Amino acid sequence: MKPLFTACLAAALVVPVVAPAEDAAIEGVISAQIDAFRADDFATAFTYASPMIKGMFGTPERFGQMVQQGYPMVYRPEDVTFLDARPLGDRVQQRVMMRDTGGALHVLEYEMIETADGWQINGVRLLRAPQVGA
């Protein structure tokens, strides 16, 4: 019984990690898209989106409008900090903390997929802020 418990405990403690080269490439794609948003270069920002996202929005202008309205902290972040990345099947979920122009912190989860064109952003989800206090 003890060996089975030890094996189960060891398996539970193994956390999948993203290889350093993949991690750097993923962070590079997200950073490049944010830089494009900061420059109001929606055409370049759109190139980092996955085929699914491109199909949903159709044009860089519509995509840029959605980001401006729905994700202002991504459109104009004051500060960007990369948190953990974890593989999930053939995708990677990269968490990113952003400080908006008003000073509020936001944690977002980027879903990344690897395509023939390299890593691309397949979606962004705003995560609920952790509760503070008792």
GROMACS .gro file of N, CA and C in nm:
model
  402
    1MET      N    1   0.082  -0.119   0.000
    1MET     CA    2   0.000   0.000   0.000
    1MET      C    3   0.086   0.125   0.000
    2LYS      N    4   0.193   0.125   0.080
    2LYS     CA    5   0.279   0.242   0.087
    2LYS      C    6   0.345   0.274  -0.047
    3PRO      N    7   0.397   0.174  -0.124
    3PRO     CA    8   0.455   0.206  -0.254
    3PRO      C    9   0.353   0.268  -0.350
    4LEU      N   10   0.229   0.222  -0.346
    4LEU     CA   11   0.125   0.278  -0.433
    4LEU      C   12   0.097   0.423  -0.395
    5PHE      N   13   0.087   0.451  -0.265
    5PHE     CA   14   0.065   0.588  -0.218
    5PHE      C   15   0.181   0.678  -0.261
    6THR      N   16   0.304   0.629  -0.245
    6THR     CA   17   0.421   0.709  -0.282
    6THR      C   18   0.421   0.737  -0.432
    7ALA      N   19   0.386   0.639  -0.513
    7ALA     CA   20   0.382   0.659  -0.658
    7ALA      C   21   0.274   0.760  -0.696
    8CYS      N   22   0.159   0.752  -0.633
    8CYS     CA   23   0.051   0.847  -0.662
    8CYS      C   24   0.090   0.988  -0.620
    9LEU      N   25   0.154   1.000  -0.505
    9LEU     CA   26   0.198   1.131  -0.457
    9LEU      C   27   0.302   1.189  -0.551
   10ALA      N   28   0.397   1.110  -0.594
   10ALA     CA   29   0.500   1.157  -0.687
   10ALA      C   30   0.438   1.202  -0.818
   11ALA      N   31   0.342   1.128  -0.868
   11ALA     CA   32   0.275   1.164  -0.994
   11ALA      C   33   0.199   1.295  -0.979
   12ALA      N   34   0.140   1.317  -0.864
   12ALA     CA   35   0.063   1.440  -0.841
   12ALA      C   36   0.154   1.562  -0.832
   13LEU      N   37   0.278   1.541  -0.787
   13LEU     CA   38   0.371   1.652  -0.771
   13LEU      C   39   0.440   1.691  -0.901
   14VAL      N   40   0.434   1.607  -1.002
   14VAL     CA   41   0.497   1.637  -1.130
   14VAL      C   42   0.411   1.739  -1.203
   15VAL      N   43   0.466   1.856  -1.225
   15VAL     CA   44   0.394   1.962  -1.294
   15VAL      C   45   0.456   1.975  -1.433
   16PRO      N   46   0.374   1.963  -1.538
   16PRO     CA   47   0.430   1.976  -1.672
   16PRO      C   48   0.485   2.117  -1.692
   17VAL      N   49   0.597   2.124  -1.760
   17VAL     CA   50   0.659   2.254  -1.785
   17VAL      C   51   0.677   2.274  -1.934
   18VAL      N   52   0.693   2.399  -1.971
   18VAL     CA   53   0.717   2.435  -2.109
   18VAL      C   54   0.867   2.449  -2.126
   19ALA      N   55   0.921   2.394  -2.233
   19ALA     CA   56   1.064   2.403  -2.260
   19ALA      C   57   1.107   2.549  -2.270
   20PRO      N   58   1.227   2.583  -2.223
   20PRO     CA   59   1.272   2.723  -2.226
   20PRO      C   60   1.265   2.787  -2.365
   21ALA      N   61   1.298   2.714  -2.469
   21ALA     CA   62   1.293   2.772  -2.605
   21ALA      C   63   1.149   2.804  -2.644
   22GLU      N   64   1.057   2.714  -2.611
   22GLU     CA   65   0.915   2.740  -2.639
   22GLU      C   66   0.866   2.859  -2.556
   23ASP      N   67   0.905   2.862  -2.431
   23ASP     CA   68   0.864   2.970  -2.342
   23ASP      C   69   0.909   3.105  -2.398
   24ALA      N   70   1.033   3.114  -2.442
   24ALA     CA   71   1.085   3.239  -2.498
   24ALA      C   72   1.011   3.277  -2.626
   25ALA      N   73   0.982   3.178  -2.710
   25ALA     CA   74   0.911   3.206  -2.835
   25ALA      C   75   0.769   3.256  -2.807
   26ILE      N   76   0.703   3.194  -2.713
   26ILE     CA   77   0.566   3.233  -2.678
   26ILE      C   78   0.565   3.374  -2.620
   27GLU      N   79   0.654   3.402  -2.527
   27GLU     CA   80   0.662   3.536  -2.470
   27GLU      C   81   0.694   3.639  -2.578
   28GLY      N   82   0.778   3.602  -2.674
   28GLY     CA   83   0.812   3.691  -2.784
   28GLY      C   84   0.693   3.727  -2.870
   29VAL      N   85   0.607   3.629  -2.898
   29VAL     CA   86   0.488   3.653  -2.978
   29VAL      C   87   0.392   3.747  -2.905
   30ILE      N   88   0.368   3.720  -2.778
   30ILE     CA   89   0.277   3.805  -2.700
   30ILE      C   90   0.333   3.947  -2.690
   31SER      N   91   0.462   3.959  -2.661
   31SER     CA   92   0.525   4.091  -2.652
   31SER      C   93   0.518   4.167  -2.783
   32ALA      N   94   0.541   4.096  -2.893
   32ALA     CA   95   0.537   4.162  -3.025
   32ALA      C   96   0.396   4.210  -3.057
   33GLN      N   97   0.295   4.131  -3.021
   33GLN     CA   98   0.159   4.177  -3.045
   33GLN      C   99   0.126   4.299  -2.960
   34ILE      N  100   0.167   4.299  -2.835
   34ILE     CA  101   0.143   4.415  -2.748
   34ILE      C  102   0.214   4.538  -2.804
   35ASP      N  103   0.337   4.521  -2.852
   35ASP     CA  104   0.410   4.634  -2.913
   35ASP      C  105   0.334   4.687  -3.035
   36ALA      N  106   0.277   4.598  -3.114
   36ALA     CA  107   0.199   4.641  -3.231
   36ALA      C  108   0.074   4.718  -3.187
   37PHE      N  109   0.008   4.672  -3.082
   37PHE     CA  110  -0.109   4.747  -3.031
   37PHE      C  111  -0.067   4.886  -2.983
   38ARG      N  112   0.045   4.893  -2.912
   38ARG     CA  113   0.093   5.022  -2.863
   38ARG      C  114   0.118   5.120  -2.978
   39ALA      N  115   0.154   5.068  -3.094
   39ALA     CA  116   0.182   5.150  -3.213
   39ALA      C  117   0.057   5.168  -3.300
   40ASP      N  118  -0.057   5.118  -3.254
   40ASP     CA  119  -0.180   5.119  -3.333
   40ASP      C  120  -0.162   5.051  -3.469
   41ASP      N  121  -0.076   4.950  -3.472
   41ASP     CA  122  -0.049   4.874  -3.594
   41ASP      C  123  -0.129   4.744  -3.587
   42PHE      N  124  -0.259   4.756  -3.617
   42PHE     CA  125  -0.348   4.641  -3.605
   42PHE      C  126  -0.317   4.533  -3.708
   43ALA      N  127  -0.265   4.572  -3.824
   43ALA     CA  128  -0.229   4.473  -3.926
   43ALA      C  129  -0.121   4.379  -3.873
   44THR      N  130  -0.019   4.435  -3.808
   44THR     CA  131   0.086   4.351  -3.752
   44THR      C  132   0.034   4.271  -3.633
   45ALA      N  133  -0.044   4.334  -3.546
   45ALA     CA  134  -0.101   4.263  -3.431
   45ALA      C  135  -0.182   4.143  -3.477
   46PHE      N  136  -0.254   4.158  -3.587
   46PHE     CA  137  -0.339   4.052  -3.641
   46PHE      C  138  -0.258   3.932  -3.689
   47THR      N  139  -0.133   3.954  -3.730
   47THR     CA  140  -0.050   3.844  -3.780
   47THR      C  141  -0.017   3.744  -3.669
   48TYR      N  142  -0.024   3.786  -3.544
   48TYR     CA  143   0.006   3.697  -3.432
   48TYR      C  144  -0.115   3.616  -3.387
   49ALA      N  145  -0.230   3.642  -3.445
   49ALA     CA  146  -0.352   3.570  -3.412
   49ALA      C  147  -0.358   3.438  -3.490
   50SER      N  148  -0.421   3.339  -3.431
   50SER     CA  149  -0.436   3.208  -3.495
   50SER      C  150  -0.536   3.216  -3.610
   51PRO      N  151  -0.536   3.116  -3.696
   51PRO     CA  152  -0.635   3.113  -3.804
   51PRO      C  153  -0.778   3.123  -3.753
   52MET      N  154  -0.809   3.062  -3.639
   52MET     CA  155  -0.944   3.069  -3.584
   52MET      C  156  -0.981   3.214  -3.550
   53ILE      N  157  -0.891   3.285  -3.484
   53ILE     CA  158  -0.916   3.425  -3.447
   53ILE      C  159  -0.929   3.510  -3.573
   54LYS      N  160  -0.842   3.488  -3.669
   54LYS     CA  161  -0.850   3.564  -3.794
   54LYS      C  162  -0.984   3.540  -3.863
   55GLY      N  163  -1.031   3.417  -3.860
   55GLY     CA  164  -1.161   3.386  -3.920
   55GLY      C  165  -1.277   3.451  -3.847
   56MET      N  166  -1.266   3.463  -3.716
   56MET     CA  167  -1.372   3.524  -3.636
   56MET      C  168  -1.386   3.674  -3.666
   57PHE      N  169  -1.274   3.742  -3.683
   57PHE     CA  170  -1.277   3.887  -3.697
   57PHE      C  171  -1.261   3.936  -3.841
   58GLY      N  172  -1.201   3.857  -3.925
   58GLY     CA  173  -1.194   3.889  -4.067
   58GLY      C  174  -1.093   3.994  -4.108
   59THR      N  175  -1.088   4.105  -4.037
   59THR     CA  176  -0.996   4.213  -4.075
   59THR      C  177  -0.918   4.261  -3.953
   60PRO      N  178  -0.798   4.315  -3.976
   60PRO     CA  179  -0.722   4.371  -3.865
   60PRO      C  180  -0.796   4.484  -3.794
   61GLU      N  181  -0.872   4.561  -3.867
   61GLU     CA  182  -0.944   4.674  -3.807
   61GLU      C  183  -1.051   4.625  -3.709
   62ARG      N  184  -1.127   4.524  -3.747
   62ARG     CA  185  -1.229   4.469  -3.657
   62ARG      C  186  -1.164   4.405  -3.535
   63PHE      N  187  -1.053   4.337  -3.558
   63PHE     CA  188  -0.978   4.276  -3.448
   63PHE      C  189  -0.929   4.384  -3.352
   64GLY      N  190  -0.869   4.490  -3.406
   64GLY     CA  191  -0.819   4.600  -3.323
   64GLY      C  192  -0.929   4.667  -3.244
   65GLN      N  193  -1.044   4.685  -3.305
   65GLN     CA  194  -1.158   4.747  -3.237
   65GLN      C  195  -1.202   4.660  -3.119
   66MET      N  196  -1.206   4.528  -3.139
   66MET     CA  197  -1.244   4.438  -3.031
   66MET      C  198  -1.145   4.448  -2.915
   67VAL      N  199  -1.016   4.454  -2.946
   67VAL     CA  200  -0.916   4.463  -2.838
   67VAL      C  201  -0.928   4.597  -2.766
   68GLN      N  202  -0.943   4.705  -2.839
   68GLN     CA  203  -0.957   4.836  -2.776
   68GLN      C  204  -1.075   4.840  -2.680
   69GLN      N  205  -1.187   4.784  -2.722
   69GLN     CA  206  -1.309   4.790  -2.641
   69GLN      C  207  -1.314   4.684  -2.532
   70GLY      N  208  -1.270   4.563  -2.564
   70GLY     CA  209  -1.284   4.452  -2.470
   70GLY      C  210  -1.164   4.424  -2.382
   71TYR      N  211  -1.046   4.464  -2.427
   71TYR     CA  212  -0.922   4.436  -2.354
   71TYR      C  213  -0.833   4.560  -2.351
   72PRO      N  214  -0.880   4.668  -2.290
   72PRO     CA  215  -0.798   4.791  -2.290
   72PRO      C  216  -0.663   4.773  -2.221
   73MET      N  217  -0.654   4.680  -2.126
   73MET     CA  218  -0.527   4.655  -2.058
   73MET      C  219  -0.426   4.590  -2.151
   74VAL      N  220  -0.472   4.522  -2.256
   74VAL     CA  221  -0.384   4.463  -2.356
   74VAL      C  222  -0.347   4.568  -2.461
   75TYR      N  223  -0.443   4.651  -2.495
   75TYR     CA  224  -0.423   4.756  -2.595
   75TYR      C  225  -0.320   4.859  -2.548
   76ARG      N  226  -0.327   4.899  -2.423
   76ARG     CA  227  -0.236   5.000  -2.370
   76ARG      C  228  -0.189   4.963  -2.228
   77PRO      N  229  -0.110   4.857  -2.214
   77PRO     CA  230  -0.063   4.822  -2.079
   77PRO      C  231   0.047   4.917  -2.032
   78GLU      N  232   0.047   4.944  -1.904
   78GLU     CA  233   0.157   5.020  -1.843
   78GLU      C  234   0.274   4.928  -1.816
   79ASP      N  235   0.241   4.805  -1.777
   79ASP     CA  236   0.344   4.709  -1.738
   79ASP      C  237   0.296   4.569  -1.772
   80VAL      N  238   0.388   4.484  -1.816
   80VAL     CA  239   0.356   4.345  -1.852
   80VAL      C  240   0.455   4.253  -1.782
   81THR      N  241   0.402   4.153  -1.711
   81THR     CA  242   0.485   4.055  -1.642
   81THR      C  243   0.438   3.915  -1.682
   82PHE      N  244   0.530   3.836  -1.733
   82PHE     CA  245   0.496   3.698  -1.770
   82PHE      C  246   0.501   3.611  -1.646
   83LEU      N  247   0.395   3.535  -1.626
   83LEU     CA  248   0.386   3.444  -1.514
   83LEU      C  249   0.415   3.303  -1.564
   84ASP      N  250   0.344   3.204  -1.517
   84ASP     CA  251   0.371   3.066  -1.555
   84ASP      C  252   0.308   3.029  -1.689
   85ALA      N  253   0.370   2.932  -1.752
   85ALA     CA  254   0.317   2.873  -1.876
   85ALA      C  255   0.305   2.723  -1.851
   86ARG      N  256   0.194   2.667  -1.900
   86ARG     CA  257   0.179   2.522  -1.882
   86ARG      C  258   0.120   2.460  -2.008
   87PRO      N  259   0.176   2.346  -2.045
   87PRO     CA  260   0.124   2.277  -2.162
   87PRO      C  261  -0.012   2.215  -2.130
   88LEU      N  262  -0.098   2.213  -2.230
   88LEU     CA  263  -0.229   2.152  -2.217
   88LEU      C  264  -0.258   2.084  -2.351
   89GLY      N  265  -0.216   1.959  -2.362
   89GLY     CA  266  -0.229   1.889  -2.489
   89GLY      C  267  -0.137   1.951  -2.592
   90ASP      N  268  -0.194   1.991  -2.705
   90ASP     CA  269  -0.114   2.054  -2.810
   90ASP      C  270  -0.110   2.206  -2.799
   91ARG      N  271  -0.155   2.258  -2.687
   91ARG     CA  272  -0.160   2.403  -2.664
   91ARG      C  273  -0.079   2.437  -2.541
   92VAL      N  274  -0.052   2.565  -2.526
   92VAL     CA  275   0.015   2.615  -2.406
   92VAL      C  276  -0.069   2.729  -2.351
   93GLN      N  277  -0.089   2.728  -2.221
   93GLN     CA  278  -0.158   2.838  -2.156
   93GLN      C  279  -0.053   2.923  -2.084
   94GLN      N  280  -0.041   3.047  -2.129
   94GLN     CA  281   0.055   3.141  -2.073
   94GLN      C  282  -0.020   3.247  -1.993
   95ARG      N  283   0.009   3.256  -1.864
   95ARG     CA  284  -0.053   3.361  -1.782
   95ARG      C  285   0.035   3.485  -1.786
   96VAL      N  286  -0.031   3.600  -1.797
   96VAL     CA  287   0.038   3.729  -1.806
   96VAL      C  288  -0.034   3.827  -1.714
   97MET      N  289   0.045   3.899  -1.634
   97MET     CA  290  -0.013   4.003  -1.549
   97MET      C  291   0.015   4.138  -1.615
   98MET      N  292  -0.089   4.219  -1.627
   98MET     CA  293  -0.076   4.352  -1.687
   98MET      C  294  -0.132   4.457  -1.593
   99ARG      N  295  -0.061   4.569  -1.590
   99ARG     CA  296  -0.109   4.685  -1.515
   99ARG      C  297  -0.165   4.782  -1.619
  100ASP      N  298  -0.290   4.824  -1.600
  100ASP     CA  299  -0.349   4.917  -1.696
  100ASP      C  300  -0.308   5.060  -1.665
  101THR      N  301  -0.350   5.154  -1.747
  101THR     CA  302  -0.310   5.294  -1.731
  101THR      C  303  -0.364   5.355  -1.603
  102GLY      N  304  -0.467   5.295  -1.544
  102GLY     CA  305  -0.520   5.342  -1.417
  102GLY      C  306  -0.454   5.279  -1.296
  103GLY      N  307  -0.360   5.188  -1.319
  103GLY     CA  308  -0.287   5.124  -1.210
  103GLY      C  309  -0.343   4.991  -1.164
  104ALA      N  310  -0.457   4.949  -1.219
  104ALA     CA  311  -0.517   4.821  -1.179
  104ALA      C  312  -0.442   4.704  -1.242
  105LEU      N  313  -0.430   4.596  -1.166
  105LEU     CA  314  -0.366   4.475  -1.216
  105LEU      C  315  -0.469   4.379  -1.272
  106HIS      N  316  -0.432   4.313  -1.381
  106HIS     CA  317  -0.518   4.214  -1.446
  106HIS      C  318  -0.433   4.093  -1.479
  107VAL      N  319  -0.488   3.974  -1.459
  107VAL     CA  320  -0.420   3.852  -1.500
  107VAL      C  321  -0.499   3.793  -1.615
  108LEU      N  322  -0.427   3.767  -1.724
  108LEU     CA  323  -0.488   3.711  -1.844
  108LEU      C  324  -0.423   3.578  -1.876
  109GLU      N  325  -0.500   3.492  -1.938
  109GLU     CA  326  -0.448   3.363  -1.981
  109GLU      C  327  -0.453   3.360  -2.134
  110TYR      N  328  -0.336   3.353  -2.194
  110TYR     CA  329  -0.324   3.343  -2.339
  110TYR      C  330  -0.320   3.195  -2.376
  111GLU      N  331  -0.405   3.156  -2.470
  111GLU     CA  332  -0.397   3.021  -2.524
  111GLU      C  333  -0.314   3.028  -2.650
  112MET      N  334  -0.205   2.954  -2.653
  112MET     CA  335  -0.111   2.956  -2.764
  112MET      C  336  -0.115   2.822  -2.838
  113ILE      N  337  -0.109   2.831  -2.970
  113ILE     CA  338  -0.099   2.710  -3.051
  113ILE      C  339   0.020   2.724  -3.144
  114GLU      N  340   0.080   2.610  -3.177
  114GLU     CA  341   0.192   2.611  -3.270
  114GLU      C  342   0.139   2.576  -3.408
  115THR      N  343   0.167   2.662  -3.503
  115THR     CA  344   0.123   2.643  -3.641
  115THR      C  345   0.245   2.638  -3.733
  116ALA      N  346   0.221   2.623  -3.861
  116ALA     CA  347   0.330   2.624  -3.958
  116ALA      C  348   0.403   2.759  -3.955
  117ASP      N  349   0.334   2.863  -3.910
  117ASP     CA  350   0.394   2.997  -3.901
  117ASP      C  351   0.455   3.024  -3.764
  118GLY      N  352   0.463   2.924  -3.678
  118GLY     CA  353   0.517   2.940  -3.543
  118GLY      C  354   0.404   2.953  -3.442
  119TRP      N  355   0.436   3.000  -3.322
  119TRP     CA  356   0.336   3.015  -3.217
  119TRP      C  357   0.243   3.129  -3.250
  120GLN      N  358   0.114   3.106  -3.226
  120GLN     CA  359   0.013   3.208  -3.249
  120GLN      C  360  -0.085   3.210  -3.132
  121ILE      N  361  -0.149   3.324  -3.115
  121ILE     CA  362  -0.243   3.345  -3.006
  121ILE      C  363  -0.381   3.296  -3.051
  122ASN      N  364  -0.435   3.200  -2.977
  122ASN     CA  365  -0.562   3.139  -3.013
  122ASN      C  366  -0.677   3.186  -2.924
  123GLY      N  367  -0.648   3.276  -2.834
  123GLY     CA  368  -0.750   3.330  -2.746
  123GLY      C  369  -0.687   3.390  -2.623
  124VAL      N  370  -0.759   3.482  -2.561
  124VAL     CA  371  -0.714   3.546  -2.437
  124VAL      C  372  -0.835   3.550  -2.344
  125ARG      N  373  -0.811   3.512  -2.221
  125ARG     CA  374  -0.918   3.509  -2.122
  125ARG      C  375  -0.874   3.588  -2.001
  126LEU      N  376  -0.958   3.679  -1.957
  126LEU     CA  377  -0.933   3.756  -1.835
  126LEU      C  378  -0.968   3.666  -1.717
  127LEU      N  379  -0.872   3.643  -1.629
  127LEU     CA  380  -0.895   3.558  -1.513
  127LEU      C  381  -0.950   3.641  -1.398
  128ARG      N  382  -1.027   3.579  -1.316
  128ARG     CA  383  -1.085   3.646  -1.199
  128ARG      C  384  -0.971   3.676  -1.101
  129ALA      N  385  -0.972   3.796  -1.048
  129ALA     CA  386  -0.870   3.837  -0.951
  129ALA      C  387  -0.886   3.754  -0.824
  130PRO      N  388  -0.774   3.713  -0.765
  130PRO     CA  389  -0.783   3.638  -0.640
  130PRO      C  390  -0.840   3.725  -0.529
  131GLN      N  391  -0.915   3.662  -0.442
  131GLN     CA  392  -0.975   3.734  -0.330
  131GLN      C  393  -0.868   3.758  -0.224
  132VAL      N  394  -0.872   3.875  -0.163
  132VAL     CA  395  -0.775   3.910  -0.061
  132VAL      C  396  -0.850   3.919   0.073
  133GLY      N  397  -0.788   3.869   0.176
  133GLY     CA  398  -0.847   3.877   0.310
  133GLY      C  399  -0.932   3.755   0.342
  134ALA      N  400  -0.991   3.757   0.460
  134ALA     CA  401  -1.069   3.641   0.505
  134ALA      C  402  -1.216   3.662   0.488
   0.00000   0.00000   0.00000
